[in-house]
PDB file of C-alpha atoms in Angstrom:
ATOM      1  CA  MET A 412      37.774 107.016  38.774  1.00 43.00           C
ATOM      2  CA  GLU A 413      35.995 109.755  36.791  1.00 44.00           C
ATOM      3  CA  GLU A 414      34.860 111.375  40.037  1.00 46.00           C
ATOM      4  CA  THR A 415      38.413 111.458  41.368  1.00 43.00           C
ATOM      5  CA  GLU A 416      39.730 112.955  38.123  1.00 44.00           C
ATOM      6  CA  ARG A 417      36.930 115.522  38.038  1.00 43.00           C
ATOM      7  CA  ARG A 418      37.664 116.760  41.516  1.00 46.00           C
ATOM      8  CA  GLY A 419      41.444 116.561  41.137  1.00 48.00           C
ATOM      9  CA  SER A 420      43.838 117.754  43.797  1.00 49.00           C
ATOM     10  CA  ALA A 421      43.068 121.142  45.305  1.00 47.00           C
ATOM     11  CA  GLU A 422      46.730 121.706  46.063  1.00 49.00           C
ATOM     12  CA  HIS A 423      47.823 120.819  42.520  1.00 49.00           C
ATOM     13  CA  VAL A 424      45.376 123.278  40.938  1.00 45.00           C
ATOM     14  CA  ALA A 425      46.437 126.017  43.362  1.00 47.00           C
ATOM     15  CA  ASP A 426      50.123 125.415  42.663  1.00 52.00           C
ATOM     16  CA  ARG A 427      49.699 125.878  38.920  1.00 55.00           C
ATOM     17  CA  ALA A 428      48.128 129.302  39.447  1.00 56.00           C
ATOM     18  CA  LEU A 429      50.913 130.644  41.679  1.00 68.00           C
ATOM     19  CA  THR A 430      53.153 133.452  40.458  1.00 85.00           C
ATOM     20  CA  LEU A 431      56.902 133.314  41.145  1.00 83.00           C
ATOM     21  CA  ARG A 432      56.492 135.805  44.005  1.00 84.00           C
ATOM     22  CA  GLU A 433      53.669 133.781  45.541  1.00 86.00           C
ATOM     23  CA  ARG A 434      55.698 130.592  45.176  1.00 88.00           C
ATOM     24  CA  LYS A 435      58.621 132.160  47.021  1.00 89.00           C
ATOM     25  CA  LYS A 436      56.301 133.323  49.784  1.00 90.00           C
ATOM     26  CA  ARG A 437      54.919 129.804  50.107  1.00 89.00           C
ATOM     27  CA  GLU A 438      58.433 128.352  50.232  1.00 93.00           C
ATOM     28  CA  THR A 439      59.427 130.818  52.955  1.00 95.00           C
ATOM     29  CA  ARG A 440      56.320 129.971  54.932  1.00 93.00           C
ATOM     30  CA  GLN A 441      57.031 126.264  54.648  1.00 92.00           C
ATOM     31  CA  ARG A 442      60.653 126.728  55.701  1.00 95.00           C
ATOM     32  CA  ILE A 443      59.595 128.676  58.776  1.00 96.00           C
ATOM     33  CA  SER A 444      57.037 126.018  59.667  1.00 93.00           C
ATOM     34  CA  ASP A 445      59.547 123.186  59.158  1.00 93.00           C
ATOM     35  CA  GLU A 446      62.191 124.848  61.332  1.00 96.00           C
ATOM     36  CA  ALA A 447      59.606 125.606  64.021  1.00 95.00           C
ATOM     37  CA  THR A 448      58.416 122.003  64.020  1.00 93.00           C
ATOM     38  CA  MET A 449      61.940 120.678  64.505  1.00 94.00           C
ATOM     39  CA  LEU A 450      62.549 123.052  67.398  1.00 96.00           C
ATOM     40  CA  PHE A 451      59.218 122.230  69.030  1.00 95.00           C
ATOM     41  CA  ALA A 452      59.880 118.508  68.658  1.00 92.00           C
ATOM     42  CA  ALA A 453      63.316 118.825  70.239  1.00 93.00           C
ATOM     43  CA  ARG A 454      62.475 121.142  73.133  1.00 93.00           C
ATOM     44  CA  GLY A 455      58.699 121.404  73.437  1.00 93.00           C
ATOM     45  CA  PHE A 456      56.428 124.140  72.088  1.00 95.00           C
ATOM     46  CA  ASP A 457      56.378 126.288  75.212  1.00 94.00           C
ATOM     47  CA  ARG A 458      60.193 126.362  75.517  1.00 95.00           C
ATOM     48  CA  VAL A 459      60.856 127.776  72.045  1.00 96.00           C
ATOM     49  CA  THR A 460      60.556 131.485  71.228  1.00 96.00           C
ATOM     50  CA  VAL A 461      59.493 133.029  67.934  1.00 97.00           C
ATOM     51  CA  ALA A 462      62.886 134.747  67.761  1.00 97.00           C
ATOM     52  CA  GLU A 463      64.581 131.350  67.870  1.00 97.00           C
ATOM     53  CA  VAL A 464      62.363 130.110  65.058  1.00 97.00           C
ATOM     54  CA  ALA A 465      63.195 133.185  62.982  1.00 97.00           C
ATOM     55  CA  LYS A 466      66.918 132.644  63.508  1.00 97.00           C
ATOM     56  CA  ALA A 467      66.709 128.970  62.505  1.00 97.00           C
ATOM     57  CA  ALA A 468      64.730 129.867  59.354  1.00 96.00           C
ATOM     58  CA  GLN A 469      67.098 132.758  58.551  1.00 95.00           C
ATOM     59  CA  VAL A 470      64.346 135.362  58.476  1.00 96.00           C
ATOM     60  CA  SER A 471      63.317 138.249  60.705  1.00 96.00           C
ATOM     61  CA  THR A 472      60.827 137.909  63.538  1.00 97.00           C
ATOM     62  CA  MET A 473      58.566 140.276  61.592  1.00 97.00           C
ATOM     63  CA  THR A 474      58.650 137.899  58.618  1.00 96.00           C
ATOM     64  CA  VAL A 475      57.561 135.045  60.874  1.00 97.00           C
ATOM     65  CA  PHE A 476      54.579 137.062  62.084  1.00 96.00           C
ATOM     66  CA  ASN A 477      53.752 138.114  58.523  1.00 95.00           C
ATOM     67  CA  HIS A 478      53.173 134.446  57.731  1.00 95.00           C
ATOM     68  CA  PHE A 479      51.904 133.258  61.119  1.00 95.00           C
ATOM     69  CA  PRO A 480      49.889 135.749  63.202  1.00 93.00           C
ATOM     70  CA  ARG A 481      50.305 133.654  66.343  1.00 94.00           C
ATOM     71  CA  LYS A 482      53.059 131.414  67.629  1.00 96.00           C
ATOM     72  CA  GLU A 483      50.603 128.497  67.808  1.00 96.00           C
ATOM     73  CA  ASP A 484      49.987 128.823  64.068  1.00 95.00           C
ATOM     74  CA  LEU A 485      53.613 127.920  63.415  1.00 95.00           C
ATOM     75  CA  PHE A 486      52.752 124.376  64.397  1.00 94.00           C
ATOM     76  CA  LEU A 487      49.032 124.199  63.655  1.00 94.00           C
ATOM     77  CA  ASP A 488      49.590 125.648  60.213  1.00 90.00           C
ATOM     78  CA  ARG A 489      46.959 123.527  58.470  1.00 92.00           C
ATOM     79  CA  ILE A 490      43.958 125.397  59.912  1.00 94.00           C
ATOM     80  CA  PRO A 491      43.699 127.879  57.000  1.00 93.00           C
ATOM     81  CA  GLU A 492      44.050 124.991  54.546  1.00 94.00           C
ATOM     82  CA  ALA A 493      41.253 123.088  56.278  1.00 96.00           C
ATOM     83  CA  VAL A 494      39.005 126.146  56.033  1.00 97.00           C
ATOM     84  CA  GLU A 495      39.841 126.568  52.343  1.00 97.00           C
ATOM     85  CA  LEU A 496      39.341 122.916  51.416  1.00 97.00           C
ATOM     86  CA  PHE A 497      36.050 122.491  53.281  1.00 97.00           C
ATOM     87  CA  THR A 498      34.499 125.703  52.005  1.00 97.00           C
ATOM     88  CA  ALA A 499      35.710 125.178  48.429  1.00 97.00           C
ATOM     89  CA  ALA A 500      34.175 121.690  48.389  1.00 97.00           C
ATOM     90  CA  VAL A 501      30.805 123.210  49.289  1.00 96.00           C
ATOM     91  CA  ARG A 502      30.965 126.289  47.089  1.00 96.00           C
ATOM     92  CA  ASN A 503      32.342 124.534  43.997  1.00 95.00           C
ATOM     93  CA  ARG A 504      30.218 121.389  44.076  1.00 95.00           C
ATOM     94  CA  PRO A 505      28.272 120.489  40.924  1.00 93.00           C
ATOM     95  CA  ALA A 506      24.645 121.470  40.610  1.00 89.00           C
ATOM     96  CA  GLY A 507      22.419 118.907  42.263  1.00 89.00           C
ATOM     97  CA  GLU A 508      25.102 117.580  44.623  1.00 92.00           C
ATOM     98  CA  SER A 509      24.504 118.032  48.340  1.00 92.00           C
ATOM     99  CA  ALA A 510      27.014 119.748  50.596  1.00 93.00           C
ATOM    100  CA  SER A 511      27.364 116.563  52.628  1.00 94.00           C
ATOM    101  CA  ALA A 512      28.133 114.517  49.490  1.00 95.00           C
ATOM    102  CA  ALA A 513      30.791 117.023  48.438  1.00 96.00           C
ATOM    103  CA  LEU A 514      32.398 116.955  51.883  1.00 97.00           C
ATOM    104  CA  ARG A 515      32.289 113.169  52.060  1.00 97.00           C
ATOM    105  CA  ALA A 516      34.101 112.985  48.723  1.00 97.00           C
ATOM    106  CA  LEU A 517      36.684 115.523  49.900  1.00 97.00           C
ATOM    107  CA  LEU A 518      37.449 113.612  53.100  1.00 97.00           C
ATOM    108  CA  LEU A 519      37.768 110.333  51.234  1.00 97.00           C
ATOM    109  CA  GLN A 520      40.126 112.013  48.782  1.00 96.00           C
ATOM    110  CA  LEU A 521      42.242 113.357  51.652  1.00 96.00           C
ATOM    111  CA  LEU A 522      42.360 109.849  53.109  1.00 96.00           C
ATOM    112  CA  ASP A 523      43.496 108.375  49.781  1.00 95.00           C
ATOM    113  CA  GLN A 524      46.198 111.053  49.536  1.00 94.00           C
ATOM    114  CA  ARG A 525      47.236 110.433  53.162  1.00 93.00           C
ATOM    115  CA  HIS A 526      46.877 114.169  53.615  1.00 94.00           C
ATOM    116  CA  PRO A 527      47.735 115.452  57.117  1.00 90.00           C
ATOM    117  CA  LEU A 528      44.135 116.591  57.625  1.00 92.00           C
ATOM    118  CA  ALA A 529      42.998 112.993  57.237  1.00 91.00           C
ATOM    119  CA  ALA A 530      44.876 111.968  60.426  1.00 87.00           C
ATOM    120  CA  VAL A 531      45.835 108.568  58.974  1.00 94.00           C
ATOM    121  CA  SER A 532      49.625 108.654  59.098  1.00 92.00           C
ATOM    122  CA  ASP A 533      52.365 107.007  61.105  1.00 92.00           C
ATOM    123  CA  ASP A 534      53.664 110.534  61.809  1.00 89.00           C
ATOM    124  CA  PHE A 535      50.403 111.448  63.510  1.00 88.00           C
ATOM    125  CA  PRO A 536      51.362 110.446  67.097  1.00 91.00           C
ATOM    126  CA  TYR A 537      54.552 112.500  66.868  1.00 89.00           C
ATOM    127  CA  PHE A 538      52.508 115.577  65.887  1.00 90.00           C
ATOM    128  CA  TRP A 539      49.725 115.239  68.415  1.00 92.00           C
ATOM    129  CA  ARG A 540      51.985 114.453  71.371  1.00 92.00           C
ATOM    130  CA  ILE A 541      53.504 117.898  70.912  1.00 93.00           C
ATOM    131  CA  VAL A 542      49.998 119.390  70.871  1.00 94.00           C
ATOM    132  CA  LEU A 543      48.866 117.431  73.918  1.00 93.00           C
ATOM    133  CA  ASP A 544      51.927 118.581  75.874  1.00 93.00           C
ATOM    134  CA  SER A 545      51.063 122.262  75.355  1.00 95.00           C
ATOM    135  CA  PRO A 546      47.930 123.954  76.801  1.00 95.00           C
ATOM    136  CA  ALA A 547      48.393 126.782  74.280  1.00 95.00           C
ATOM    137  CA  LEU A 548      48.366 124.389  71.324  1.00 96.00           C
ATOM    138  CA  ARG A 549      45.364 122.488  72.674  1.00 96.00           C
ATOM    139  CA  ALA A 550      43.438 125.736  72.990  1.00 97.00           C
ATOM    140  CA  ARG A 551      44.416 126.802  69.463  1.00 97.00           C
ATOM    141  CA  ALA A 552      43.355 123.428  68.072  1.00 96.00           C
ATOM    142  CA  ARG A 553      39.897 123.914  69.604  1.00 96.00           C
ATOM    143  CA  GLU A 554      39.712 127.384  68.103  1.00 97.00           C
ATOM    144  CA  GLY A 555      40.701 125.951  64.749  1.00 96.00           C
ATOM    145  CA  VAL A 556      37.769 123.542  64.819  1.00 96.00           C
ATOM    146  CA  GLU A 557      35.475 126.481  65.585  1.00 97.00           C
ATOM    147  CA  GLU A 558      36.941 128.460  62.679  1.00 97.00           C
ATOM    148  CA  VAL A 559      36.299 125.589  60.283  1.00 97.00           C
ATOM    149  CA  GLU A 560      32.727 125.263  61.537  1.00 97.00           C
ATOM    150  CA  GLN A 561      32.061 128.994  61.160  1.00 97.00           C
ATOM    151  CA  ALA A 562      33.484 129.151  57.650  1.00 97.00           C
ATOM    152  CA  LEU A 563      31.653 125.984  56.625  1.00 97.00           C
ATOM    153  CA  GLY A 564      28.413 127.433  57.954  1.00 95.00           C
ATOM    154  CA  ASP A 565      28.985 130.559  55.862  1.00 95.00           C
ATOM    155  CA  ALA A 566      29.609 128.481  52.741  1.00 95.00           C
ATOM    156  CA  MET A 567      26.546 126.317  53.336  1.00 94.00           C
ATOM    157  CA  ALA A 568      24.395 129.389  53.945  1.00 93.00           C
ATOM    158  CA  GLU A 569      25.612 130.995  50.716  1.00 91.00           C
ATOM    159  CA  THR A 570      24.760 127.926  48.651  1.00 87.00           C
ATOM    160  CA  ALA A 571      21.590 126.757  50.431  1.00 80.00           C
ATOM    161  CA  PRO A 572      18.299 127.251  48.533  1.00 72.00           C
ATOM    162  CA  GLY A 573      16.793 129.041  51.517  1.00 62.00           C
ATOM    163  CA  GLY A 574      19.822 131.215  52.172  1.00 56.00           C
ATOM    164  CA  ASP A 575      21.116 131.963  55.659  1.00 55.00           C
ATOM    165  CA  GLY A 576      19.340 130.623  58.708  1.00 52.00           C
ATOM    166  CA  PRO A 577      19.607 127.884  61.323  1.00 62.00           C
ATOM    167  CA  GLY A 578      19.584 125.039  58.781  1.00 87.00           C
ATOM    168  CA  PRO A 579      23.018 125.595  57.175  1.00 91.00           C
ATOM    169  CA  ARG A 580      24.607 126.514  60.513  1.00 91.00           C
ATOM    170  CA  LEU A 581      23.241 123.372  62.122  1.00 92.00           C
ATOM    171  CA  ALA A 582      24.411 121.296  59.156  1.00 93.00           C
ATOM    172  CA  ALA A 583      27.906 122.745  59.482  1.00 96.00           C
ATOM    173  CA  ALA A 584      28.051 122.061  63.221  1.00 96.00           C
ATOM    174  CA  LEU A 585      26.865 118.478  62.777  1.00 95.00           C
ATOM    175  CA  THR A 586      29.284 117.874  59.884  1.00 96.00           C
ATOM    176  CA  VAL A 587      32.257 119.065  61.909  1.00 96.00           C
ATOM    177  CA  ALA A 588      31.112 117.008  64.901  1.00 96.00           C
ATOM    178  CA  ALA A 589      30.716 113.911  62.735  1.00 95.00           C
ATOM    179  CA  TYR A 590      34.183 114.226  61.259  1.00 96.00           C
ATOM    180  CA  ARG A 591      35.703 115.045  64.621  1.00 95.00           C
ATOM    181  CA  ALA A 592      34.281 111.794  66.024  1.00 95.00           C
ATOM    182  CA  VAL A 593      35.911 109.776  63.220  1.00 96.00           C
ATOM    183  CA  TYR A 594      39.162 111.723  63.477  1.00 95.00           C
ATOM    184  CA  VAL A 595      39.444 111.327  67.254  1.00 94.00           C
ATOM    185  CA  ALA A 596      38.724 107.590  67.119  1.00 95.00           C
ATOM    186  CA  THR A 597      41.526 107.119  64.589  1.00 96.00           C
ATOM    187  CA  ALA A 598      43.842 109.388  66.564  1.00 94.00           C
ATOM    188  CA  ARG A 599      43.373 107.343  69.710  1.00 94.00           C
ATOM    189  CA  ARG A 600      44.266 104.130  67.920  1.00 96.00           C
ATOM    190  CA  LEU A 601      47.396 105.644  66.392  1.00 96.00           C
ATOM    191  CA  LEU A 602      48.451 107.175  69.694  1.00 95.00           C
ATOM    192  CA  ALA A 603      47.992 103.742  71.257  1.00 95.00           C
ATOM    193  CA  GLY A 604      50.578 102.338  68.852  1.00 95.00           C
ATOM    194  CA  GLU A 605      48.594 100.979  65.893  1.00 96.00           C
ATOM    195  CA  ARG A 606      49.936 101.551  62.380  1.00 96.00           C
ATOM    196  CA  ALA A 607      48.239 103.754  59.823  1.00 95.00           C
ATOM    197  CA  ALA A 608      47.925 100.844  57.384  1.00 94.00           C
ATOM    198  CA  ASP A 609      45.947  98.924  59.992  1.00 95.00           C
ATOM    199  CA  VAL A 610      43.428 101.676  60.701  1.00 96.00           C
ATOM    200  CA  ALA A 611      42.910 103.174  57.225  1.00 96.00           C
ATOM    201  CA  ASP A 612      40.106 100.826  56.128  1.00 96.00           C
ATOM    202  CA  ASP A 613      38.275 101.284  59.409  1.00 97.00           C
ATOM    203  CA  HIS A 614      38.677 105.047  59.113  1.00 97.00           C
ATOM    204  CA  ARG A 615      37.092 104.891  55.654  1.00 97.00           C
ATOM    205  CA  SER A 616      34.204 102.768  56.920  1.00 97.00           C
ATOM    206  CA  ARG A 617      33.548 105.110  59.835  1.00 97.00           C
ATOM    207  CA  LEU A 618      33.600 108.098  57.495  1.00 97.00           C
ATOM    208  CA  HIS A 619      30.858 106.493  55.410  1.00 97.00           C
ATOM    209  CA  GLU A 620      28.875 105.566  58.526  1.00 97.00           C
ATOM    210  CA  ALA A 621      29.181 109.088  59.909  1.00 97.00           C
ATOM    211  CA  PHE A 622      28.042 110.742  56.682  1.00 96.00           C
ATOM    212  CA  ASP A 623      25.246 108.229  56.152  1.00 96.00           C
ATOM    213  CA  ALA A 624      23.947 109.136  59.603  1.00 94.00           C
ATOM    214  CA  LEU A 625      24.503 112.836  58.947  1.00 93.00           C
ATOM    215  CA  GLU A 626      22.544 112.757  55.702  1.00 91.00           C
ATOM    216  CA  ARG A 627      19.692 110.877  57.350  1.00 90.00           C
ATOM    217  CA  ALA A 628      19.574 113.461  60.115  1.00 88.00           C
ATOM    218  CA  LEU A 629      19.694 116.420  57.747  1.00 84.00           C
ATOM    219  CA  ARG A 630      17.743 114.741  54.946  1.00 75.00           C
ATOM    220  CA  VAL A 631      20.553 115.858  52.617  1.00 51.00           C
ATOM    221  CA  ASN A 632      20.483 119.619  53.017  1.00 46.00           C
ATOM    222  CA  ARG A 633      21.331 121.026  49.592  1.00 47.00           C
TER     223      ARG A 633
END
């Protein structure tokens, strides 16, 4: 309980620090993303143009691109958040805590919150079927994983006792691979028709198993 309170919610802390202008920008971004998602769900990602998204969100096409550099980012809009959450967990961890322990705690917290990045949601199949139907979205999803790994490697290198080198980069690659294995296993079950409530405990167990194995392999790289 104390650990959960200490870490808190990353989103809640960020929200409190937002200015009115930043809050409006976030609301506009969310509205654009929501309208895009509805259009993609109705017609398929590849059949919707950015101009149509802009019209539905009542903004200009330029405004859309100001918030989302690529069309694919309209739908896969959690990639920057994943980068921020993973790197913040590593950079802001308490003295003496390993990077793997901090990331394990973060992923368990996301699971408890039923955060979209945790994959455990009854809405998950709806989301990923749109991705699987679009080669462009599948490619962007792979790039997103690579972006998380690169940023995580940077954060681990910055905070590692020995500085940059193969150790932190390897740890980042193995961490991302470990979580991807858990994520994909859960995704397959949900796509096959199982309910989130029925897979959540198994997801938690596999997270612990994955990070136990990871820490044994890395001998808890601090």
